[in-house]
Amino acid sequence: MGIPAYRPPDEPGLWDVFLNRLERVLKKASLHPTTVEYLVHPRRLVTVSVPVKMDDGKVRFFQGYRVVHNIARGPSIGGVRYHPKVSLGQTAGLAAWMTLKAAVYGLPFGGAAGGVAVDPKALSSKELERLTRRYTAELVNLIGPDIDILGPDLGTHEGIMAWMMDTYSMTLGTTVPGVVVGKPAALGGTEGRDDAVGLSVALVLWTLAERRGLPLEGARVAVQGFGQVGGAAAFWLARMGLKVVAVSTSKGGVYDPEGLEVEALLAHYGETGELPPWGESISNEALLSLEVDYLIPAALEGVLDGKAAQKVRARAVLEAANGAVTDEAEAHLLGRGVLVVPDLLTGGGGLLSGYLEWVQDLNMFFWTKEEVRARIEASVRRAVEEVCERAEALEADLRTGALALALERVNEATRLRGVYP
């Protein structure tokens, strides 16, 4: 962008996406130059070597990262990703996305992200635990319930969050459940978290449908990515009366124009890790080009690029994975009149459930699953209305509306706090 900005030493990826979108929105949103400087320079970037004693007795080193992007609105929060392609640039981009997402939903958080460049499936359970505990120990002076809160992301789960909480707590000599979110319920985790992101995808669509007259009952949906997010989104959309006609994993997918039995599909996938041979086999690429009402990319970032966008025949794309739709793809889709719903809106469920878990841990007072879902629904509906209103006022698309709303909230917090001498 035009002003000097932080440049990661490795592949910038999502960080460059953030900078490009920030520059674009600056033409519509009014931000103080100081706020922009804060946004383009992450507050803290940490790179750690993580030595792990393997089961064969040898010691291997893994590269780990933790980036705190911004804390104008509160302590930072963000997931920890275990994946071979984790890098500093990717982590910085994810941290910036958390800053924006928290602001869109009006939550008192800044953004952070972390990760280790590792294939967790290649490690034994004991190796995974040793990796997790050493990574947490390297960060123990930089994290905490009022400093930086860790959560699950790609390749991590509630068991890993439990190890992180225990490592931090044992180091401090007292139990501190609020240092992580996404824990098992028995350790202070919140009920209803497992399907929170998928639920928010469905709630965003439901609210948009009410506001803009989009079809729901019997509308056709295709979901790319049938993990925790995509599977839950398919479940809730089917519950709402939509027809899920296709789902896929990294190994391929299944398609039935008459609609799939989502609950049975989830049960089979949960037991075997494979999709059953129902309907027709379909590739991930072919799924993106199905003639459906709603397309939901819920896998990794960048799966819907400019080339793939040319084949999209959906009337709306709901970005369930962070950065699933590239700028080139979005420009093409918007030019054809396709509604694009950004990840800043659809992905709010995980952050909302994390916020509710954090509040419960701080107060040691816990809500039921029904109460948690009711609070998530109220927050999603409010966020959709506010983003739509901002987009309409700017005569812009939903992503521009969401970015403008988030940046203006960060700008106001930065103005009120000032610059520490």
Short mmCIF file of C-alpha atoms in Angstrom, two decimals:
data_model
loop_
_atom_site.label_atom_id
_atom_site.label_comp_id
_atom_site.label_asym_id
_atom_site.label_seq_id
_atom_site.Cartn_x
_atom_site.Cartn_y
_atom_site.Cartn_z
CA MET A 1 0.00 0.00 0.00
CA GLY A 2 1.00 3.67 -0.25
CA ILE A 3 2.31 4.07 3.32
CA PRO A 4 5.23 2.07 4.79
CA ALA A 5 3.94 -1.18 6.29
CA TYR A 6 5.38 -4.24 7.97
CA ARG A 7 6.62 -6.84 5.49
CA PRO A 8 7.11 -10.41 6.75
CA PRO A 9 10.33 -12.15 5.74
CA ASP A 10 8.44 -15.14 4.32
CA GLU A 11 5.45 -15.51 1.99
CA PRO A 12 3.06 -12.71 3.11
CA GLY A 13 -0.14 -14.38 1.90
CA LEU A 14 -3.03 -13.24 4.06
CA TRP A 15 -1.10 -10.24 5.37
CA ASP A 16 -0.90 -8.79 1.85
CA VAL A 17 -4.62 -9.50 1.39
CA PHE A 18 -5.28 -7.49 4.56
CA LEU A 19 -3.11 -4.57 3.37
CA ASN A 20 -4.78 -4.50 -0.05
CA ARG A 21 -8.27 -4.49 1.42
CA LEU A 22 -7.33 -1.87 3.98
CA GLU A 23 -6.05 0.42 1.24
CA ARG A 24 -9.24 -0.07 -0.76
CA VAL A 25 -11.51 0.74 2.18
CA LEU A 26 -9.51 3.84 3.15
CA LYS A 27 -11.13 5.51 0.15
CA LYS A 28 -14.55 5.13 1.82
CA ALA A 29 -13.89 5.01 5.58
CA SER A 30 -12.47 7.97 7.47
CA LEU A 31 -9.47 6.85 9.54
CA HIS A 32 -6.84 8.91 11.32
CA PRO A 33 -3.35 8.36 9.88
CA THR A 34 -2.12 7.18 13.30
CA THR A 35 -4.74 4.41 13.33
CA VAL A 36 -3.60 3.29 9.89
CA GLU A 37 0.00 3.14 11.13
CA TYR A 38 -1.06 0.95 14.04
CA LEU A 39 -2.97 -1.34 11.70
CA VAL A 40 -0.12 -1.87 9.23
CA HIS A 41 2.44 -2.57 11.98
CA PRO A 42 1.53 -5.58 14.18
CA ARG A 43 2.08 -4.89 17.87
CA ARG A 44 4.13 -8.01 18.57
CA LEU A 45 5.67 -10.70 16.34
CA VAL A 46 7.21 -13.70 18.06
CA THR A 47 9.11 -16.54 16.40
CA VAL A 48 10.09 -19.48 18.59
CA SER A 49 11.99 -22.70 18.07
CA VAL A 50 10.06 -25.59 19.58
CA PRO A 51 12.25 -28.59 20.49
CA VAL A 52 10.32 -31.83 20.90
CA LYS A 53 11.59 -35.17 22.13
CA MET A 54 10.15 -37.71 19.72
CA ASP A 55 9.05 -41.20 20.67
CA ASP A 56 12.28 -42.65 19.24
CA GLY A 57 14.33 -40.50 21.64
CA LYS A 58 15.56 -38.03 19.02
CA VAL A 59 14.91 -34.28 19.33
CA ARG A 60 13.28 -32.41 16.46
CA PHE A 61 12.85 -28.64 16.18
CA PHE A 62 9.68 -27.04 14.86
CA GLN A 63 9.10 -23.39 14.00
CA GLY A 64 6.37 -21.65 16.00
CA TYR A 65 4.80 -18.19 15.81
CA ARG A 66 2.55 -15.84 17.77
CA VAL A 67 1.46 -12.48 16.40
CA VAL A 68 -0.51 -9.84 18.29
CA HIS A 69 -1.88 -7.43 15.72
CA ASN A 70 -3.78 -4.77 17.69
CA ILE A 71 -5.06 -4.25 21.24
CA ALA A 72 -6.91 -0.94 20.92
CA ARG A 73 -10.25 -2.51 21.86
CA GLY A 74 -9.04 -5.01 24.47
CA PRO A 75 -6.76 -8.01 25.08
CA SER A 76 -5.90 -9.95 21.96
CA ILE A 77 -7.48 -13.28 21.10
CA GLY A 78 -6.79 -15.73 18.30
CA GLY A 79 -6.38 -19.33 17.31
CA VAL A 80 -3.33 -21.58 17.19
CA ARG A 81 -2.88 -23.47 13.92
CA TYR A 82 -0.90 -26.69 13.42
CA HIS A 83 -0.20 -27.11 9.71
CA PRO A 84 2.92 -27.62 7.56
CA LYS A 85 2.35 -24.31 5.75
CA VAL A 86 2.11 -22.12 8.84
CA SER A 87 4.31 -19.04 8.32
CA LEU A 88 4.85 -15.64 9.88
CA GLY A 89 3.08 -13.84 7.03
CA GLN A 90 0.06 -16.12 7.20
CA THR A 91 -0.07 -15.75 10.99
CA ALA A 92 0.12 -11.95 10.76
CA GLY A 93 -2.76 -11.95 8.28
CA LEU A 94 -4.89 -14.17 10.51
CA ALA A 95 -4.17 -11.89 13.49
CA ALA A 96 -5.29 -8.84 11.52
CA TRP A 97 -8.45 -10.67 10.52
CA MET A 98 -9.22 -11.32 14.18
CA THR A 99 -8.86 -7.61 14.95
CA LEU A 100 -11.43 -6.82 12.27
CA LYS A 101 -13.80 -9.67 13.15
CA ALA A 102 -13.89 -8.72 16.83
CA ALA A 103 -14.64 -5.12 15.86
CA VAL A 104 -17.43 -6.13 13.45
CA TYR A 105 -19.10 -8.02 16.29
CA GLY A 106 -18.45 -5.27 18.81
CA LEU A 107 -16.39 -7.50 21.12
CA PRO A 108 -13.78 -6.10 23.54
CA PHE A 109 -10.84 -7.82 21.88
CA GLY A 110 -7.90 -7.15 19.67
CA GLY A 111 -6.60 -9.69 17.18
CA ALA A 112 -3.91 -12.34 17.46
CA ALA A 113 -2.96 -15.64 15.86
CA GLY A 114 -0.37 -18.35 16.34
CA GLY A 115 0.78 -21.65 15.02
CA VAL A 116 3.46 -24.24 14.48
CA ALA A 117 4.69 -25.45 11.11
CA VAL A 118 3.97 -29.15 11.62
CA ASP A 119 1.74 -31.92 10.32
CA PRO A 120 -0.11 -32.94 13.49
CA LYS A 121 -1.29 -36.17 11.87
CA ALA A 122 2.34 -37.29 11.59
CA LEU A 123 2.85 -37.09 15.37
CA SER A 124 1.81 -39.54 18.05
CA SER A 125 -0.47 -38.30 20.82
CA LYS A 126 2.50 -38.03 23.21
CA GLU A 127 4.58 -36.13 20.66
CA LEU A 128 1.66 -33.78 20.03
CA GLU A 129 1.31 -33.13 23.75
CA ARG A 130 5.04 -32.45 24.17
CA LEU A 131 4.96 -30.07 21.18
CA THR A 132 1.95 -28.22 22.61
CA ARG A 133 3.37 -27.88 26.10
CA ARG A 134 6.75 -26.63 24.84
CA TYR A 135 5.11 -24.12 22.48
CA THR A 136 2.96 -22.82 25.35
CA ALA A 137 5.96 -22.65 27.69
CA GLU A 138 7.83 -20.49 25.16
CA LEU A 139 4.93 -17.99 25.24
CA VAL A 140 3.97 -18.19 28.91
CA ASN A 141 5.13 -14.64 29.75
CA LEU A 142 3.28 -13.18 26.76
CA ILE A 143 -0.17 -14.73 27.19
CA GLY A 144 -2.93 -14.57 29.80
CA PRO A 145 -6.68 -13.96 30.18
CA ASP A 146 -6.15 -10.17 30.21
CA ILE A 147 -3.18 -10.14 27.78
CA ASP A 148 -3.50 -12.63 24.90
CA ILE A 149 -5.99 -15.51 24.79
CA LEU A 150 -5.35 -18.67 22.75
CA GLY A 151 -7.96 -20.71 20.91
CA PRO A 152 -8.24 -23.62 18.47
CA ASP A 153 -7.75 -23.35 14.72
CA LEU A 154 -6.84 -25.67 11.87
CA GLY A 155 -5.11 -28.78 13.22
CA THR A 156 -5.85 -28.08 16.90
CA HIS A 157 -8.74 -29.16 19.11
CA GLU A 158 -10.11 -28.99 22.65
CA GLY A 159 -7.59 -31.54 23.95
CA ILE A 160 -4.72 -29.34 22.78
CA MET A 161 -6.38 -26.35 24.45
CA ALA A 162 -6.54 -28.37 27.70
CA TRP A 163 -2.76 -29.02 27.52
CA MET A 164 -2.13 -25.32 26.90
CA MET A 165 -4.27 -24.29 29.86
CA ASP A 166 -2.59 -26.84 32.12
CA THR A 167 0.93 -25.81 31.07
CA TYR A 168 0.21 -22.14 31.71
CA SER A 169 -1.58 -22.85 34.99
CA MET A 170 1.13 -25.14 36.36
CA THR A 171 3.78 -22.56 35.51
CA LEU A 172 1.89 -19.88 37.44
CA GLY A 173 0.92 -22.24 40.25
CA THR A 174 -2.81 -21.57 39.98
CA THR A 175 -5.59 -22.71 37.67
CA VAL A 176 -6.27 -20.09 34.97
CA PRO A 177 -9.03 -21.37 32.64
CA GLY A 178 -9.42 -18.03 30.85
CA VAL A 179 -6.00 -18.16 29.17
CA VAL A 180 -7.51 -20.33 26.42
CA VAL A 181 -10.93 -20.82 24.87
CA GLY A 182 -12.22 -23.91 23.11
CA LYS A 183 -11.47 -26.14 26.11
CA PRO A 184 -13.49 -29.20 27.15
CA ALA A 185 -16.59 -28.23 29.14
CA ALA A 186 -15.20 -30.04 32.20
CA LEU A 187 -12.32 -27.53 32.31
CA GLY A 188 -14.40 -24.39 31.88
CA GLY A 189 -15.23 -24.67 28.20
CA THR A 190 -18.55 -23.34 26.94
CA GLU A 191 -21.44 -25.51 25.80
CA GLY A 192 -22.30 -25.32 22.10
CA ARG A 193 -18.88 -24.29 20.84
CA ASP A 194 -18.31 -27.24 18.51
CA ASP A 195 -20.83 -26.05 15.92
CA ALA A 196 -20.71 -22.32 16.66
CA VAL A 197 -19.04 -21.23 13.39
CA GLY A 198 -21.34 -23.39 11.29
CA LEU A 199 -24.31 -22.02 13.22
CA SER A 200 -23.19 -18.44 12.55
CA VAL A 201 -22.95 -19.18 8.80
CA ALA A 202 -26.55 -20.37 8.83
CA LEU A 203 -27.74 -17.47 10.99
CA VAL A 204 -26.05 -14.92 8.73
CA LEU A 205 -27.83 -16.39 5.70
CA TRP A 206 -31.14 -16.50 7.57
CA THR A 207 -30.86 -12.84 8.59
CA LEU A 208 -29.79 -11.72 5.11
CA ALA A 209 -32.68 -13.67 3.61
CA GLU A 210 -35.14 -11.82 5.84
CA ARG A 211 -33.59 -8.45 4.99
CA ARG A 212 -33.08 -8.95 1.26
CA GLY A 213 -35.80 -11.42 0.33
CA LEU A 214 -33.48 -14.33 -0.51
CA PRO A 215 -34.97 -17.84 -0.79
CA LEU A 216 -34.62 -20.28 2.10
CA GLU A 217 -37.11 -23.18 2.13
CA GLY A 218 -35.90 -25.71 -0.45
CA ALA A 219 -32.99 -23.52 -1.62
CA ARG A 220 -30.02 -25.53 -2.89
CA VAL A 221 -26.67 -25.40 -1.07
CA ALA A 222 -23.20 -26.77 -1.86
CA VAL A 223 -20.54 -26.91 0.87
CA GLN A 224 -16.85 -27.30 0.07
CA GLY A 225 -15.11 -28.52 3.20
CA PHE A 226 -16.96 -30.92 5.50
CA GLY A 227 -14.95 -30.41 8.66
CA GLN A 228 -16.14 -28.78 11.85
CA VAL A 229 -17.25 -25.57 10.12
CA GLY A 230 -18.66 -26.97 6.88
CA GLY A 231 -20.31 -29.94 8.54
CA ALA A 232 -22.04 -27.77 11.14
CA ALA A 233 -23.12 -25.25 8.50
CA ALA A 234 -24.66 -28.05 6.43
CA PHE A 235 -26.43 -29.40 9.52
CA TRP A 236 -27.99 -26.08 10.52
CA LEU A 237 -28.93 -25.10 6.98
CA ALA A 238 -30.70 -28.44 6.52
CA ARG A 239 -32.47 -27.87 9.84
CA MET A 240 -33.66 -24.51 8.50
CA GLY A 241 -35.25 -26.18 5.47
CA LEU A 242 -32.58 -25.68 2.83
CA LYS A 243 -31.53 -28.55 0.57
CA VAL A 244 -27.85 -29.51 0.86
CA VAL A 245 -27.07 -31.08 -2.50
CA ALA A 246 -23.27 -31.44 -2.34
CA VAL A 247 -20.45 -31.61 0.21
CA SER A 248 -16.76 -32.38 -0.17
CA THR A 249 -13.54 -32.99 1.70
CA SER A 250 -9.94 -32.81 0.51
CA LYS A 251 -10.46 -36.30 -0.98
CA GLY A 252 -13.51 -35.38 -3.06
CA GLY A 253 -17.24 -35.12 -2.52
CA VAL A 254 -20.74 -36.42 -3.09
CA TYR A 255 -23.61 -34.82 -5.00
CA ASP A 256 -27.32 -35.54 -5.08
CA PRO A 257 -29.60 -32.99 -6.80
CA GLU A 258 -32.50 -34.25 -4.67
CA GLY A 259 -30.63 -33.40 -1.47
CA LEU A 260 -28.38 -35.31 0.92
CA GLU A 261 -29.33 -36.71 4.33
CA VAL A 262 -26.99 -34.41 6.24
CA GLU A 263 -27.33 -35.94 9.71
CA ALA A 264 -26.67 -39.46 8.39
CA LEU A 265 -23.79 -38.09 6.34
CA LEU A 266 -22.25 -36.47 9.41
CA ALA A 267 -22.64 -39.66 11.43
CA HIS A 268 -20.93 -41.74 8.75
CA TYR A 269 -18.13 -39.23 8.33
CA GLY A 270 -17.61 -39.00 12.07
CA GLU A 271 -17.28 -42.79 12.38
CA THR A 272 -15.12 -43.48 9.32
CA GLY A 273 -13.47 -40.22 8.32
CA GLU A 274 -14.78 -40.83 4.81
CA LEU A 275 -17.82 -39.65 2.89
CA PRO A 276 -20.19 -42.51 1.97
CA PRO A 277 -20.66 -43.39 -1.73
CA TRP A 278 -24.06 -41.70 -1.93
CA GLY A 279 -25.32 -39.98 -5.06
CA GLU A 280 -22.64 -39.00 -7.56
CA SER A 281 -18.95 -38.53 -6.89
CA ILE A 282 -17.81 -34.94 -7.44
CA SER A 283 -14.48 -33.14 -7.26
CA ASN A 284 -13.88 -30.00 -5.26
CA GLU A 285 -13.49 -28.02 -8.47
CA ALA A 286 -16.76 -29.34 -9.91
CA LEU A 287 -18.59 -28.57 -6.69
CA LEU A 288 -17.69 -24.89 -7.03
CA SER A 289 -19.42 -24.74 -10.41
CA LEU A 290 -22.72 -26.40 -9.43
CA GLU A 291 -25.92 -24.53 -10.19
CA VAL A 292 -27.08 -23.81 -6.65
CA ASP A 293 -28.54 -20.92 -4.70
CA TYR A 294 -25.74 -20.80 -2.13
CA LEU A 295 -22.10 -21.85 -2.35
CA ILE A 296 -20.16 -22.16 0.92
CA PRO A 297 -16.35 -22.53 0.69
CA ALA A 298 -15.44 -23.79 4.17
CA ALA A 299 -11.97 -25.25 3.60
CA LEU A 300 -8.75 -23.21 3.30
CA GLU A 301 -8.02 -19.66 2.18
CA GLY A 302 -7.85 -18.82 -1.51
CA VAL A 303 -9.83 -21.83 -2.78
CA LEU A 304 -12.11 -19.60 -4.85
CA ASP A 305 -9.69 -17.70 -7.09
CA GLY A 306 -10.27 -15.73 -10.27
CA LYS A 307 -10.28 -18.80 -12.51
CA ALA A 308 -12.70 -20.74 -10.31
CA ALA A 309 -14.99 -17.72 -9.95
CA GLN A 310 -15.65 -17.69 -13.69
CA LYS A 311 -17.40 -21.07 -13.32
CA VAL A 312 -19.50 -20.21 -10.25
CA ARG A 313 -23.23 -20.46 -10.92
CA ALA A 314 -24.50 -19.77 -7.40
CA ARG A 315 -26.54 -16.66 -6.66
CA ALA A 316 -24.59 -16.08 -3.43
CA VAL A 317 -21.23 -17.15 -1.96
CA LEU A 318 -20.84 -17.33 1.81
CA GLU A 319 -17.17 -17.26 2.79
CA ALA A 320 -17.02 -19.68 5.74
CA ALA A 321 -13.23 -20.10 5.68
CA ASN A 322 -10.96 -17.11 6.32
CA GLY A 323 -9.89 -15.60 3.01
CA ALA A 324 -11.60 -18.29 0.93
CA VAL A 325 -12.48 -15.80 -1.84
CA THR A 326 -9.61 -13.89 -3.46
CA ASP A 327 -9.94 -10.23 -4.44
CA GLU A 328 -9.88 -11.16 -8.13
CA ALA A 329 -12.64 -13.71 -7.63
CA GLU A 330 -14.77 -11.30 -5.62
CA ALA A 331 -14.47 -8.56 -8.26
CA HIS A 332 -15.62 -11.02 -10.91
CA LEU A 333 -18.53 -12.31 -8.83
CA LEU A 334 -19.75 -8.86 -7.84
CA GLY A 335 -19.54 -7.79 -11.47
CA ARG A 336 -21.95 -10.60 -12.35
CA GLY A 337 -24.35 -9.67 -9.55
CA VAL A 338 -23.40 -12.56 -7.26
CA LEU A 339 -23.80 -11.72 -3.57
CA VAL A 340 -20.55 -12.30 -1.63
CA VAL A 341 -20.89 -12.60 2.15
CA PRO A 342 -17.47 -12.02 3.77
CA ASP A 343 -15.75 -14.15 6.40
CA LEU A 344 -15.84 -11.20 8.81
CA LEU A 345 -19.57 -11.88 9.12
CA THR A 346 -20.00 -15.59 8.52
CA GLY A 347 -17.10 -16.67 10.75
CA GLY A 348 -18.23 -14.84 13.86
CA GLY A 349 -19.59 -17.86 15.70
CA GLY A 350 -16.24 -19.17 16.88
CA LEU A 351 -15.18 -15.77 18.19
CA LEU A 352 -18.55 -15.21 19.86
CA SER A 353 -18.44 -18.57 21.63
CA GLY A 354 -14.85 -17.81 22.65
CA TYR A 355 -15.95 -14.49 24.11
CA LEU A 356 -18.78 -16.16 26.04
CA GLU A 357 -16.39 -18.83 27.33
CA TRP A 358 -13.90 -16.17 28.43
CA VAL A 359 -16.62 -14.22 30.27
CA GLN A 360 -17.83 -17.39 32.00
CA ASP A 361 -14.28 -18.34 33.05
CA LEU A 362 -13.65 -14.89 34.52
CA ASN A 363 -16.87 -15.02 36.53
CA MET A 364 -17.01 -18.78 37.19
CA PHE A 365 -20.67 -18.69 36.19
CA PHE A 366 -21.77 -20.86 33.28
CA TRP A 367 -24.69 -20.86 30.85
CA THR A 368 -26.53 -23.73 29.18
CA LYS A 369 -26.06 -24.63 25.52
CA GLU A 370 -29.43 -23.06 24.74
CA GLU A 371 -28.45 -19.81 26.44
CA VAL A 372 -25.14 -19.71 24.59
CA ARG A 373 -26.84 -20.26 21.23
CA ALA A 374 -29.42 -17.58 21.99
CA ARG A 375 -26.64 -15.08 22.71
CA ILE A 376 -24.81 -16.07 19.52
CA GLU A 377 -28.00 -15.64 17.48
CA ALA A 378 -28.67 -12.18 18.92
CA SER A 379 -25.10 -11.07 18.22
CA VAL A 380 -25.08 -12.43 14.66
CA ARG A 381 -28.38 -10.73 13.82
CA ARG A 382 -27.14 -7.42 15.20
CA ALA A 383 -23.84 -7.65 13.29
CA VAL A 384 -25.58 -8.46 9.99
CA GLU A 385 -27.94 -5.50 10.39
CA GLU A 386 -25.07 -3.14 11.22
CA VAL A 387 -22.92 -4.32 8.31
CA CYS A 388 -25.84 -4.06 5.88
CA GLU A 389 -26.62 -0.54 7.08
CA ARG A 390 -22.99 0.53 6.70
CA ALA A 391 -22.73 -1.04 3.23
CA GLU A 392 -25.94 0.63 2.10
CA ALA A 393 -24.80 4.01 3.43
CA LEU A 394 -21.57 3.66 1.44
CA GLU A 395 -23.41 2.21 -1.59
CA ALA A 396 -20.94 -0.66 -1.41
CA ASP A 397 -20.74 -4.44 -1.12
CA LEU A 398 -20.96 -6.32 2.19
CA ARG A 399 -17.21 -6.79 2.58
CA THR A 400 -16.60 -3.07 2.22
CA GLY A 401 -19.39 -2.41 4.72
CA ALA A 402 -17.91 -4.88 7.22
CA LEU A 403 -14.36 -3.54 6.81
CA ALA A 404 -15.50 0.07 7.16
CA LEU A 405 -17.51 -0.72 10.28
CA ALA A 406 -14.60 -2.59 11.88
CA LEU A 407 -11.96 -0.03 11.00
CA GLU A 408 -14.06 2.88 12.24
CA ARG A 409 -14.52 1.11 15.59
CA VAL A 410 -10.78 0.46 15.91
CA ASN A 411 -10.17 4.07 14.90
CA GLU A 412 -12.46 5.36 17.67
CA ALA A 413 -10.79 3.17 20.30
CA THR A 414 -7.35 4.33 19.13
CA ARG A 415 -8.45 7.98 19.29
CA LEU A 416 -9.81 7.62 22.80
CA ARG A 417 -6.73 5.81 24.13
CA GLY A 418 -4.18 8.09 22.46
CA VAL A 419 -0.52 7.27 22.04
CA TYR A 420 1.46 6.28 25.14
CA PRO A 421 4.56 8.57 25.35
#
